[in-house]
Coordinates of C-alpha atoms and ligand atoms in Angstrom, one line a residue:
Chain A
M186 CA 0.0 0.0 0.0
I187 CA 1.3 3.4 -0.9
E188 CA 0.1 6.6 0.9
F189 CA 0.5 10.2 0.1
R190 CA -0.2 12.4 3.2
G191 CA -0.3 16.1 2.6
V192 CA 2.3 15.9 -0.1
T193 CA 3.4 19.1 -1.8
K194 CA 6.2 19.5 -4.3
R195 CA 7.5 23.0 -5.0
F196 CA 10.5 23.1 -7.4
P197 CA 13.3 25.6 -6.8
D198 CA 11.9 27.9 -9.5
G199 CA 8.7 28.2 -7.5
T200 CA 6.5 25.9 -9.7
V201 CA 4.1 24.0 -7.5
A202 CA 3.8 20.6 -9.3
V203 CA 1.8 18.8 -6.6
D204 CA -0.3 20.6 -4.1
G205 CA -1.5 19.0 -0.9
L206 CA -2.0 15.5 -2.2
D207 CA -3.7 12.9 0.0
L208 CA -4.2 9.6 -1.7
T209 CA -4.0 5.9 -0.9
V210 CA -3.0 3.4 -3.5
D211 CA -4.5 0.0 -2.8
A212 CA -2.1 -2.9 -2.7
G213 CA -2.5 -5.4 -5.5
K214 CA -4.5 -3.0 -7.6
V215 CA -3.9 -0.8 -10.7
T216 CA -4.1 2.9 -9.8
V217 CA -4.0 5.3 -12.7
F218 CA -3.0 8.9 -12.5
V219 CA -4.5 10.8 -15.3
G220 CA -4.8 14.5 -16.2
P221 CA -3.7 17.2 -18.6
S222 CA -0.1 17.8 -19.4
G223 CA 1.8 19.5 -16.6
C224 CA -0.7 18.6 -13.8
G225 CA 1.9 16.8 -11.7
K226 CA 1.4 13.1 -12.6
T227 CA 5.0 12.3 -13.2
T228 CA 6.1 14.3 -10.2
S229 CA 3.7 12.4 -8.0
L230 CA 4.8 9.1 -9.4
R231 CA 8.5 9.9 -8.9
M232 CA 8.0 10.8 -5.3
I233 CA 7.1 7.2 -4.7
N234 CA 10.5 5.9 -5.6
R235 CA 12.2 9.0 -4.3
M236 CA 13.4 10.2 -7.7
I237 CA 11.9 13.5 -6.4
A238 CA 11.7 14.4 -2.8
P239 CA 8.5 16.0 -1.5
T240 CA 8.8 19.5 -0.2
E241 CA 6.1 18.9 2.4
G242 CA 4.2 15.8 3.6
T243 CA 5.2 12.2 3.5
V244 CA 5.0 9.3 1.0
T245 CA 4.9 5.9 2.6
V246 CA 5.3 2.5 1.0
D247 CA 4.0 -0.3 3.2
G248 CA 4.0 2.1 6.1
R249 CA 7.6 3.2 5.7
D250 CA 8.4 6.8 4.8
V251 CA 10.3 6.6 1.5
M252 CA 12.6 9.4 2.6
S253 CA 14.0 7.3 5.5
G254 CA 16.7 4.8 4.6
D255 CA 18.7 4.4 1.5
A256 CA 17.3 5.6 -1.9
A257 CA 19.0 3.1 -4.1
E258 CA 17.9 0.2 -1.8
L259 CA 14.3 1.5 -1.9
R260 CA 14.3 1.8 -5.7
R261 CA 15.6 -1.8 -6.2
G262 CA 12.4 -2.9 -4.6
I263 CA 10.2 -0.9 -6.9
G264 CA 9.8 -1.6 -10.6
Y265 CA 10.1 1.5 -12.8
V266 CA 9.0 1.8 -16.5
I267 CA 9.3 5.1 -18.4
Q268 CA 7.9 6.4 -21.6
Q269 CA 10.9 6.0 -23.8
A270 CA 11.7 2.6 -22.3
G271 CA 15.1 4.0 -21.3
L272 CA 16.9 0.8 -22.2
F273 CA 20.7 0.7 -22.0
P274 CA 21.8 0.9 -25.6
H275 CA 25.1 -0.8 -24.9
K276 CA 23.6 -3.9 -23.4
T277 CA 21.8 -6.9 -24.9
I278 CA 18.2 -7.4 -24.2
R279 CA 19.0 -10.2 -21.8
D280 CA 21.5 -8.0 -19.8
N281 CA 19.1 -5.1 -19.8
I282 CA 16.5 -7.3 -18.1
A283 CA 19.0 -8.8 -15.7
T284 CA 20.0 -5.3 -14.4
V285 CA 18.2 -5.2 -11.0
P286 CA 18.9 -8.9 -10.1
L287 CA 22.6 -8.2 -10.8
L288 CA 22.4 -5.1 -8.6
L289 CA 20.9 -7.2 -5.9
G290 CA 23.9 -9.5 -6.1
W291 CA 22.4 -12.5 -7.9
S292 CA 24.8 -14.7 -9.7
R293 CA 25.2 -13.9 -13.4
R294 CA 23.8 -17.3 -14.4
K295 CA 20.7 -17.0 -12.2
A296 CA 20.1 -13.4 -13.4
R297 CA 20.3 -14.4 -17.0
A298 CA 18.0 -17.4 -16.5
R299 CA 15.5 -15.0 -14.9
A300 CA 15.8 -12.7 -17.8
D301 CA 15.0 -15.5 -20.3
E302 CA 12.0 -16.4 -18.2
L303 CA 10.7 -12.9 -18.2
M304 CA 11.1 -12.5 -22.0
E305 CA 8.7 -15.3 -22.3
V306 CA 6.3 -13.7 -19.7
V307 CA 6.1 -10.5 -21.7
G308 CA 5.9 -12.2 -25.1
L309 CA 9.4 -11.6 -26.6
A310 CA 10.9 -14.3 -28.8
P311 CA 13.9 -16.0 -27.2
E312 CA 16.2 -15.1 -30.1
M313 CA 15.9 -11.5 -29.2
A314 CA 17.9 -12.1 -26.0
S315 CA 21.2 -11.3 -27.7
R316 CA 20.0 -8.4 -29.7
Y317 CA 20.6 -4.7 -28.7
P318 CA 17.8 -2.2 -28.0
A319 CA 18.4 -0.4 -31.3
Q320 CA 17.4 -3.5 -33.1
L321 CA 13.9 -3.7 -31.6
S322 CA 10.7 -1.9 -32.6
G323 CA 9.2 0.6 -30.2
G324 CA 6.6 -1.9 -28.9
Q325 CA 9.2 -4.6 -28.3
Q326 CA 11.4 -2.1 -26.4
Q327 CA 8.5 -1.3 -24.1
R328 CA 8.0 -5.0 -23.5
V329 CA 11.7 -5.2 -22.5
G330 CA 11.1 -2.2 -20.3
V331 CA 8.3 -4.0 -18.5
A332 CA 10.3 -7.2 -18.2
R333 CA 13.3 -5.3 -16.8
A334 CA 11.0 -3.7 -14.2
L335 CA 9.6 -7.1 -13.2
A336 CA 13.0 -8.9 -13.0
A337 CA 13.5 -8.9 -9.3
D338 CA 9.8 -9.5 -8.7
P339 CA 9.1 -6.2 -6.9
P340 CA 5.7 -5.9 -5.3
V341 CA 5.2 -2.3 -6.6
L342 CA 5.5 -1.2 -10.3
L343 CA 5.6 2.4 -11.4
M344 CA 4.8 3.1 -15.0
D345 CA 5.0 6.6 -16.5
E346 CA 3.2 6.7 -19.8
P347 CA 4.8 3.4 -20.8
F348 CA 2.7 3.0 -24.0
S349 CA 2.3 6.5 -25.3
A350 CA 5.2 6.3 -27.8
V351 CA 3.8 3.4 -29.7
D352 CA 1.1 3.3 -32.3
P353 CA -2.6 2.7 -31.3
V354 CA -2.7 -0.9 -32.4
V355 CA 0.5 -1.9 -30.5
R356 CA -0.7 0.2 -27.6
E357 CA -3.9 -1.8 -27.4
S358 CA -2.1 -5.1 -27.4
L359 CA 0.3 -3.9 -24.7
Q360 CA -2.6 -2.8 -22.6
E361 CA -4.3 -6.2 -23.0
E362 CA -1.0 -7.9 -22.1
L363 CA -0.6 -5.7 -19.0
L364 CA -4.1 -6.7 -17.8
R365 CA -3.3 -10.3 -18.4
L366 CA 0.0 -10.1 -16.6
Q367 CA -1.6 -8.2 -13.7
G368 CA -4.2 -11.0 -13.5
E369 CA -1.4 -13.4 -12.8
L370 CA 0.9 -11.3 -10.8
G371 CA -1.3 -9.0 -8.7
K372 CA 1.2 -6.2 -8.3
T373 CA 0.5 -2.8 -6.9
I374 CA 0.7 -0.8 -10.0
V375 CA 0.8 3.0 -10.3
F376 CA 0.3 3.9 -14.0
V377 CA 0.5 7.4 -15.4
T378 CA -1.2 8.4 -18.6
H379 CA -2.9 11.4 -20.1
D380 CA -5.3 9.2 -22.1
I381 CA -8.6 8.9 -20.2
D382 CA -9.5 5.8 -22.3
E383 CA -6.3 4.1 -21.2
A384 CA -7.1 5.1 -17.6
V385 CA -10.6 3.7 -17.5
K386 CA -9.4 0.5 -19.3
L387 CA -6.5 -0.3 -17.0
G388 CA -7.4 1.3 -13.7
D389 CA -9.0 -0.4 -10.8
K390 CA -9.1 3.2 -9.5
V391 CA -8.4 6.4 -11.3
A392 CA -7.0 9.6 -9.9
V393 CA -7.8 12.7 -12.0
F394 CA -5.4 15.6 -11.5
R395 CA -6.0 19.1 -12.5
T396 CA -3.4 21.7 -13.5
G397 CA -1.6 23.0 -10.4
G398 CA -1.2 19.5 -9.0
V399 CA -4.5 19.2 -7.3
L400 CA -6.3 15.9 -7.1
A401 CA -9.8 16.5 -8.7
Q402 CA -11.3 13.1 -8.2
Y403 CA -10.2 9.6 -7.1
D404 CA -12.7 6.8 -7.8
E405 CA -13.3 3.6 -9.6
P406 CA -13.6 4.2 -13.4
G407 CA -17.3 3.4 -13.5
V408 CA -18.1 6.0 -10.8
L409 CA -15.8 8.5 -12.5
L410 CA -17.7 8.2 -15.8
D411 CA -21.1 8.2 -14.1
R412 CA -20.6 10.9 -11.5
P413 CA -17.8 13.3 -12.4
A414 CA -17.1 15.3 -9.3
D415 CA -17.1 18.7 -11.0
G416 CA -17.0 20.4 -14.4
F417 CA -13.3 19.9 -14.8
V418 CA -13.5 16.1 -14.5
D419 CA -16.7 16.1 -16.6
G420 CA -14.8 18.0 -19.4
F421 CA -11.8 15.8 -19.1
V422 CA -13.7 12.6 -19.1
G423 CA -15.2 13.9 -22.3
R424 CA -18.2 13.7 -24.5
D425 CA -18.1 9.9 -24.9
R426 CA -18.3 9.2 -21.3
G427 CA -21.8 7.9 -21.5
Y428 CA -20.7 5.5 -24.2
R429 CA -17.5 4.5 -22.3
K430 CA -19.6 3.8 -19.3
L431 CA -21.2 0.9 -21.1
G432 CA -17.9 -0.9 -20.6
F433 CA -18.6 -1.0 -16.9
L434 CA -22.2 -2.2 -16.9
S435 CA -22.7 -5.9 -16.8
D436 CA -26.0 -7.4 -17.2
E437 CA -26.8 -10.7 -18.7
L438 CA -28.3 -10.0 -22.1
P439 CA -31.1 -12.0 -23.5
L440 CA -29.9 -13.8 -26.6
V441 CA -32.2 -14.9 -29.4
E442 CA -31.4 -18.1 -31.3
L443 CA -29.5 -17.4 -34.5
P444 CA -29.8 -20.0 -37.3
T445 CA -26.5 -20.6 -39.1
V446 CA -25.4 -22.1 -42.4
G447 CA -22.2 -23.7 -43.6
V448 CA -20.3 -23.1 -46.8
G449 CA -22.1 -25.0 -49.6
D450 CA -25.4 -25.2 -47.7
P451 CA -28.5 -23.6 -49.2
A452 CA -29.2 -20.3 -47.5
P453 CA -32.7 -18.8 -46.7
E454 CA -33.7 -15.4 -47.9
G455 CA -32.2 -12.3 -46.1
W456 CA -29.0 -12.3 -44.1
S457 CA -27.6 -15.6 -42.7
L458 CA -24.6 -16.2 -40.6
V459 CA -22.0 -18.5 -42.1
V460 CA -20.1 -20.7 -39.6
D461 CA -17.2 -23.1 -40.0
P462 CA -17.6 -26.8 -39.2
D463 CA -16.8 -26.0 -35.5
G464 CA -19.6 -23.5 -35.3
R465 CA -17.3 -20.4 -35.3
P466 CA -18.6 -17.4 -37.2
L467 CA -17.1 -16.7 -40.7
G468 CA -19.3 -13.8 -41.8
W469 CA -22.7 -13.1 -43.4
V470 CA -24.3 -13.9 -46.7
Q471 CA -27.4 -12.2 -48.2
G472 CA -30.0 -13.8 -50.4
G473 CA -30.9 -17.4 -51.2
G474 CA -29.1 -20.0 -53.1
S475 CA -26.1 -22.1 -52.1
V476 CA -23.5 -20.3 -49.9
E477 CA -20.3 -19.6 -51.7
E478 CA -17.2 -18.6 -49.8
A479 CA -16.5 -15.6 -52.0
A480 CA -19.9 -14.1 -51.2
V481 CA -19.3 -14.1 -47.4
V482 CA -19.3 -10.5 -46.0
P483 CA -17.0 -10.1 -43.0
G484 CA -19.0 -9.9 -39.8
G485 CA -18.8 -7.1 -37.2
S486 CA -17.2 -7.4 -33.8
L487 CA -18.2 -10.3 -31.5
Y488 CA -19.7 -10.2 -28.1
E489 CA -18.4 -12.8 -25.7
V490 CA -21.1 -14.1 -23.4
G491 CA -20.3 -13.4 -19.8
S492 CA -17.7 -10.7 -20.6
G493 CA -20.2 -8.4 -19.1
S494 CA -19.5 -5.4 -21.3
L495 CA -22.5 -3.7 -22.7
R496 CA -20.1 -1.7 -24.8
S497 CA -18.9 -4.7 -26.7
A498 CA -22.4 -6.0 -27.0
L499 CA -23.6 -2.7 -28.5
D500 CA -20.7 -2.6 -30.8
A501 CA -21.4 -6.1 -32.0
A502 CA -24.9 -5.2 -32.8
L503 CA -24.0 -1.9 -34.5
S504 CA -21.1 -3.3 -36.5
S505 CA -22.9 -6.3 -37.9
P506 CA -24.0 -6.0 -41.5
S507 CA -27.3 -7.7 -40.7
G508 CA -28.1 -5.6 -37.7
R509 CA -27.9 -8.6 -35.4
G510 CA -24.9 -8.8 -33.2
V511 CA -23.2 -12.2 -32.9
A512 CA -22.7 -13.5 -29.4
V513 CA -20.1 -16.2 -28.9
D514 CA -19.1 -18.5 -26.0
G515 CA -15.7 -18.8 -24.5
D516 CA -14.6 -21.1 -27.3
G517 CA -15.6 -18.7 -30.0
R518 CA -18.7 -20.7 -31.1
V519 CA -21.9 -18.9 -31.9
A520 CA -24.1 -18.7 -28.9
G521 CA -26.9 -16.5 -30.2
A522 CA -27.8 -13.1 -31.5
L523 CA -28.6 -9.7 -29.9
S524 CA -29.9 -6.4 -31.2
A525 CA -29.0 -2.9 -30.3
D526 CA -32.5 -2.5 -28.9
D527 CA -31.8 -5.4 -26.5
V528 CA -28.7 -3.7 -25.3
L529 CA -30.4 -0.4 -24.8
R530 CA -33.2 -2.1 -22.8
A531 CA -30.6 -3.8 -20.6
L532 CA -29.0 -0.5 -20.1
A533 CA -32.2 1.2 -19.1
A534 CA -32.8 -1.7 -16.6
S535 CA -29.3 -1.4 -15.2
R536 CA -29.7 2.4 -14.6
A537 CA -33.1 1.8 -13.0
D538 CA -31.4 -0.7 -10.6
E539 CA -28.7 1.8 -9.8
A540 CA -31.1 4.6 -9.1
A541 CA -33.1 2.3 -6.8
Chain B
M282 CA 62.3 12.6 -53.8
N283 CA 65.1 10.3 -54.6
A284 CA 67.3 11.9 -52.1
L285 CA 64.5 11.3 -49.5
F286 CA 64.4 7.6 -50.4
S287 CA 68.1 7.1 -50.3
W288 CA 68.3 8.9 -47.0
L289 CA 65.7 6.5 -45.6
A290 CA 67.3 3.5 -47.2
D291 CA 70.7 4.3 -45.8
P292 CA 71.4 1.6 -43.1
A293 CA 73.5 4.0 -41.1
H294 CA 70.3 6.0 -40.4
W295 CA 68.6 2.9 -38.9
S296 CA 71.0 2.2 -36.0
G297 CA 72.4 3.9 -33.0
S298 CA 71.0 6.2 -30.4
A299 CA 70.4 8.8 -33.2
G300 CA 68.9 6.3 -35.6
I301 CA 65.3 6.1 -36.8
P302 CA 64.2 3.3 -34.4
A303 CA 65.6 5.1 -31.4
R304 CA 64.0 8.4 -32.3
L305 CA 60.8 6.7 -33.1
V306 CA 60.7 5.1 -29.6
E307 CA 61.5 8.5 -28.0
H308 CA 58.8 10.2 -30.0
L309 CA 56.3 7.5 -29.0
W310 CA 57.4 7.7 -25.4
Y311 CA 56.8 11.4 -25.1
S312 CA 53.5 11.0 -26.8
V313 CA 52.3 8.2 -24.6
L314 CA 53.4 10.1 -21.5
A315 CA 51.6 13.2 -22.6
L316 CA 48.4 11.3 -23.5
A317 CA 48.5 9.5 -20.2
L318 CA 48.9 12.7 -18.3
G319 CA 46.2 14.4 -20.4
A320 CA 43.8 11.5 -19.8
V321 CA 44.5 11.5 -16.0
V322 CA 43.4 15.1 -15.9
A323 CA 40.7 15.2 -18.6
L324 CA 38.8 11.9 -18.1
P325 CA 37.8 12.4 -14.5
I326 CA 36.9 16.1 -14.9
G327 CA 35.0 15.4 -18.2
A328 CA 33.2 12.4 -16.7
L329 CA 32.2 14.2 -13.5
V330 CA 31.0 17.4 -15.1
G331 CA 29.1 15.4 -17.7
H332 CA 27.6 13.3 -15.0
G333 CA 26.5 16.3 -13.1
R334 CA 25.0 17.7 -16.3
R335 CA 25.9 21.3 -15.5
G336 CA 29.0 23.4 -15.6
G337 CA 29.5 22.5 -19.2
F338 CA 30.5 26.1 -20.0
L339 CA 33.6 25.7 -17.8
I340 CA 34.6 22.7 -19.8
V341 CA 34.1 24.4 -23.1
G342 CA 35.8 27.6 -22.0
S343 CA 38.9 25.9 -20.5
A344 CA 39.2 23.5 -23.5
N345 CA 39.1 26.4 -25.9
G346 CA 41.5 28.4 -23.8
M347 CA 44.0 25.6 -23.8
R348 CA 43.6 25.2 -27.6
A349 CA 44.6 28.8 -27.9
L350 CA 47.9 28.5 -26.1
P351 CA 50.9 28.8 -28.4
E352 CA 52.7 25.5 -28.1
L353 CA 56.2 26.6 -28.8
G354 CA 55.9 29.5 -26.4
L355 CA 54.6 27.3 -23.7
L356 CA 57.3 24.7 -24.1
T357 CA 60.0 27.4 -24.1
L358 CA 58.5 28.9 -20.9
L359 CA 58.3 25.5 -19.2
V360 CA 62.0 24.8 -20.2
L361 CA 63.0 28.1 -18.8
L362 CA 61.2 27.4 -15.6
M363 CA 62.3 23.7 -15.2
G364 CA 65.3 23.2 -17.3
I365 CA 65.6 20.8 -20.2
G366 CA 64.0 17.5 -19.4
L367 CA 61.2 15.1 -20.0
L368 CA 58.8 16.9 -17.6
P369 CA 58.4 20.2 -19.5
V370 CA 58.1 18.3 -22.8
T371 CA 55.4 16.0 -21.4
L372 CA 53.6 18.9 -19.8
A373 CA 53.6 21.0 -22.9
L374 CA 52.3 18.1 -25.0
A375 CA 49.7 17.1 -22.4
V376 CA 48.2 20.6 -22.7
L377 CA 47.5 19.6 -26.3
A378 CA 45.9 16.3 -25.4
I379 CA 43.6 17.7 -22.8
P380 CA 41.1 19.7 -24.9
P381 CA 40.0 16.9 -27.2
L382 CA 39.9 14.3 -24.4
L383 CA 38.0 16.7 -22.1
A384 CA 35.5 17.6 -24.8
G385 CA 35.0 14.0 -25.9
T386 CA 34.5 12.7 -22.4
Y387 CA 32.2 15.5 -21.3
S388 CA 30.0 15.5 -24.4
G389 CA 30.0 11.7 -24.5
V390 CA 28.7 11.4 -20.9
R391 CA 26.5 14.4 -21.2
N392 CA 24.8 13.1 -24.3
V393 CA 23.9 9.6 -23.0
D394 CA 20.1 9.1 -23.5
P395 CA 18.6 10.8 -20.5
G396 CA 15.9 8.1 -20.4
A397 CA 18.6 5.4 -19.9
V398 CA 20.2 7.5 -17.1
D399 CA 16.9 8.1 -15.4
A400 CA 16.0 4.4 -15.7
A401 CA 19.4 3.4 -14.2
R402 CA 18.9 5.7 -11.2
G403 CA 15.2 4.7 -10.9
M404 CA 16.2 1.0 -10.8
G405 CA 18.4 1.6 -7.9
M406 CA 21.9 2.2 -9.3
R407 CA 24.1 4.4 -7.1
E408 CA 25.7 7.4 -8.7
W409 CA 29.0 5.7 -9.3
Q410 CA 27.2 2.8 -10.9
V411 CA 25.2 5.1 -13.1
L412 CA 28.5 6.6 -14.2
F413 CA 30.5 3.4 -14.7
K414 CA 27.8 1.0 -15.8
V415 CA 25.7 3.3 -18.0
E416 CA 27.2 6.7 -18.8
L417 CA 30.9 5.8 -19.5
P418 CA 30.2 2.7 -21.7
N419 CA 27.8 4.7 -23.7
A420 CA 30.2 7.6 -24.0
L421 CA 33.0 5.4 -25.1
P422 CA 32.7 6.2 -28.9
L423 CA 33.1 9.9 -28.2
I424 CA 35.8 9.4 -25.6
L425 CA 37.8 7.3 -28.0
G426 CA 37.2 9.9 -30.7
G427 CA 38.7 12.4 -28.3
L428 CA 41.6 10.1 -27.7
R429 CA 42.2 9.7 -31.4
G430 CA 42.2 13.4 -31.9
A431 CA 44.5 14.0 -29.0
A432 CA 46.9 11.3 -30.2
L433 CA 47.1 12.7 -33.7
Q434 CA 47.8 16.1 -32.4
V435 CA 50.4 15.1 -29.8
I436 CA 52.3 12.9 -32.2
A437 CA 52.3 15.6 -34.8
T438 CA 53.5 18.2 -32.3
A439 CA 56.0 16.1 -30.3
A440 CA 58.6 17.1 -32.9
V441 CA 58.9 20.4 -30.9
A442 CA 60.8 18.4 -28.2
A443 CA 63.8 18.7 -30.5
Y444 CA 63.5 22.5 -30.5
V445 CA 64.5 22.4 -26.8
S446 CA 67.4 20.0 -27.5
F447 CA 65.4 17.0 -26.7
G448 CA 64.9 13.7 -28.7
G449 CA 62.2 12.3 -30.9
L450 CA 61.6 12.4 -34.6
G451 CA 61.8 16.2 -34.4
R452 CA 65.6 15.8 -34.3
F453 CA 65.6 15.0 -38.0
L454 CA 63.7 18.2 -38.7
I455 CA 65.8 20.5 -36.5
D456 CA 69.2 18.9 -37.3
G457 CA 68.3 18.7 -41.0
L458 CA 67.4 22.4 -41.0
R459 CA 70.6 23.4 -39.2
T460 CA 72.8 21.5 -41.6
R461 CA 70.6 22.2 -44.7
D462 CA 70.2 18.5 -45.1
Y463 CA 66.8 18.6 -46.7
P464 CA 66.4 14.9 -47.4
Q465 CA 66.8 14.4 -43.6
M466 CA 64.1 17.0 -42.9
A467 CA 61.8 15.4 -45.4
A468 CA 62.4 12.0 -43.9
G469 CA 61.6 13.3 -40.4
A470 CA 58.3 14.8 -41.6
V471 CA 57.3 11.6 -43.4
L472 CA 58.2 9.5 -40.4
V473 CA 56.0 11.7 -38.1
A474 CA 53.1 11.5 -40.5
V475 CA 53.4 7.7 -40.9
L476 CA 53.6 7.2 -37.1
A477 CA 50.5 9.3 -36.7
L478 CA 48.6 7.3 -39.3
V479 CA 49.7 4.0 -37.8
V480 CA 48.6 5.0 -34.3
E481 CA 45.3 6.3 -35.7
G482 CA 44.7 3.0 -37.4
L483 CA 45.5 1.1 -34.2
L484 CA 43.1 3.2 -32.2
A485 CA 40.4 2.7 -34.7
L486 CA 40.9 -1.0 -34.3
L487 CA 40.8 -0.7 -30.5
Q488 CA 37.5 1.3 -30.9
R489 CA 36.0 -1.5 -32.9
A490 CA 37.1 -4.0 -30.3
I491 CA 35.8 -2.4 -27.2
V492 CA 32.7 -0.4 -28.1
S493 CA 29.5 -2.3 -27.6
P494 CA 28.0 -3.6 -30.8
G495 CA 24.7 -2.0 -29.6
L496 CA 26.3 1.4 -30.1
R497 CA 27.6 0.9 -33.6
G498 CA 25.0 2.5 -35.8
G499 CA 25.5 0.3 -38.8
G500 CA 26.7 -2.9 -37.1
R501 CA 23.5 -4.9 -36.9
R502 CA 24.2 -8.4 -35.9
S503 CA 21.7 -10.4 -37.8
P504 CA 20.2 -9.5 -41.1
T505 CA 16.7 -10.5 -40.0
V506 CA 16.3 -7.8 -37.4
T507 CA 13.4 -5.4 -37.6
V508 CA 14.9 -2.0 -37.8
G509 CA 14.3 -0.2 -34.6
R510 CA 12.9 3.3 -34.8
P511 CA 15.4 5.8 -33.6
A512 CA 14.5 6.9 -30.1
P513 CA 12.6 10.2 -30.3
A514 CA 14.6 13.2 -29.2
P515 CA 14.6 13.8 -25.4
A516 CA 12.0 16.3 -24.2
N517 CA 14.5 19.1 -23.7
P518 CA 17.8 18.4 -25.4
E519 CA 20.1 21.1 -24.0
P520 CA 22.5 22.1 -26.7
V521 CA 26.0 21.0 -25.9
P522 CA 28.3 23.6 -27.3
V523 CA 31.3 21.5 -27.5
R524 CA 33.3 21.0 -30.7
E525 CA 33.2 17.6 -32.2
P526 CA 36.2 16.0 -30.7
A527 CA 36.8 13.4 -33.4
G528 CA 39.5 14.1 -35.9
A529 CA 42.6 16.2 -35.7
E530 CA 42.8 19.9 -35.3
P531 CA 45.3 21.8 -37.3
Ligands
LIG247 N1 12.7 19.9 -12.3 C1 11.6 20.7 -12.5 N2 11.9 22.0 -12.2 C2 10.8 22.9 -12.3 N3 9.6 22.6 -12.7 C3 9.3 21.4 -12.9 C4 10.3 20.3 -12.9 N4 9.8 19.2 -13.2 C5 8.5 19.4 -13.5 N5 8.2 20.7 -13.3 C6 6.9 21.4 -13.5 O1 6.0 20.8 -12.6 C7 4.7 20.6 -13.3 C8 4.3 19.2 -13.2 O2 5.2 18.4 -14.0 P1 5.0 16.9 -14.3 O3 6.1 16.4 -15.1 O4 4.7 16.2 -13.0 O5 3.7 16.9 -15.2 P2 2.9 15.7 -15.9 O6 1.5 15.7 -15.3 O7 3.7 14.4 -15.8 O8 2.8 16.2 -17.4 P3 2.9 15.4 -18.7 O9 1.6 14.8 -19.0 O10 3.2 16.5 -19.7 O11 4.1 14.4 -18.6 C9 4.9 21.2 -14.6 O12 4.4 22.5 -14.6 C10 6.4 21.2 -14.9 O13 6.7 22.2 -15.7
LIG248 MG1 4.7 13.2 -17.2

């Protein structure tokens, strides 16, 4: 658990980067600091591993004031990932990852074995171990950065805009991967971003900062989207917040049965869903006659039953050429269909529940 | 030209304490001493100031000031103060070695990716570990560039030792001038140039051998690698107004 108690940071030039911050980061959870540029997110984060010393107040990690004791020692127990990865250009990927274990005095062999293990954990091919950072793509470098931070298995991980320098597709996959990893590792993660989408996607709790280093709101993402504390948070969370909030509503949706056809089967009039022999959706065909592979129109996104996201259910319905969203089970087989109307009805029901 | 070759081919010029090998060794010896002394002064200062990332103007100022010193005047002054000997020669030459070494070391350390330095500290390296494990290895190409520049300049200038009745390849120049033995003078000049080139070549090989492959821009190990995008420029790259240390100065 990390606690900020009355923390203020005033830089020598008079800039107040963080102003009277009181905040408790829950152990084993992902806490995201979000806010506009210059609002003190990085400064707050760096006070946790004492890269910046608070001017007033205390920061404690597991009850210990970070300013007591030895800074280097403290930092070796806290994983640290930064925006540009900050890999050591002169060292191989394996040696980059082995940095903290070696600082802690592990044997070279053990540290390297640990590095190889972590490359697998973060999804890097083993043959990259002997490459140098300049030979990796931006996304791969970030994976190395995460692996390096995890090497000595620290309970706390600090991440400062780790995914903002990579393109949106890579960013999304890195986010998914982080959530998967966190599911396995259960670290206390403090994650800085200025992207509200990233914040609500990754955070168990989100702290919204406003310019001047003041905490504007600290809540679970669903609450943040539903009940912004003030106009600033409302504006920051943005116009799409109603839509984003769908991601946090989970109601079982009523599915209707969806008849399917295979390639080569005769299709009825109108739209029909084409499936492979295992029952996984391939796409849609329109009109009667025998189904030809070339005539299959790619389907929209899929809604996984039990994933509990009305957002993905609505997207499935809206992106389907036939207007019927395809719901699949955990194995990817067709489970049924839903319509946008069904989703909206579920939404109305869920809001009525909440209000009650 | 022929006179030069026959002077060089004369076996009598290749033996004895005034022969070419002996003068070559003397010349190298002064140069090595001056470079070592220069390195002892310049490397720690350059590394520490670069590590602290401020006070760069002092480095630039003192390096440029030293460059402006007239070498012959300095040597004469030192000899007047200390008498003829190895010490004034070494000191005068070391003054030449210091600016390129200082500039190379300072800018090498100063220009290491700030992200890497921040990460090093953030992962729990102590200051000396940041310097020795991250900054210096990454600064190595520029430090060695400074060394090459310094070596070239010291070797080329070590001939002045003969001006104060000391040894080295400069003897051929001074003695040749006094006796109007122009082939001897030309031979001395050629020998200095050849020595400088050979040392330069050896240092280039050394650089290849000890600089991490990760720092060699072109040296990709396997042909199958995906080309990494160059790291975006740091948020606030402070200009480092130090002259490129690589290469020789006139
Ligand atoms: N070393 C420093 N000296 C003076 N002012 C600083 C220093 N570091 C940061 N600041 C100022 O403190 C404020 C907060 O900076 P900080 O880096 O924490 O912002 P941030 O929320 O991380 O912004 P960004 O999203 O742009 O990274 C800014 O106004 C910044 O200019
Ligand atoms: Mg920041």
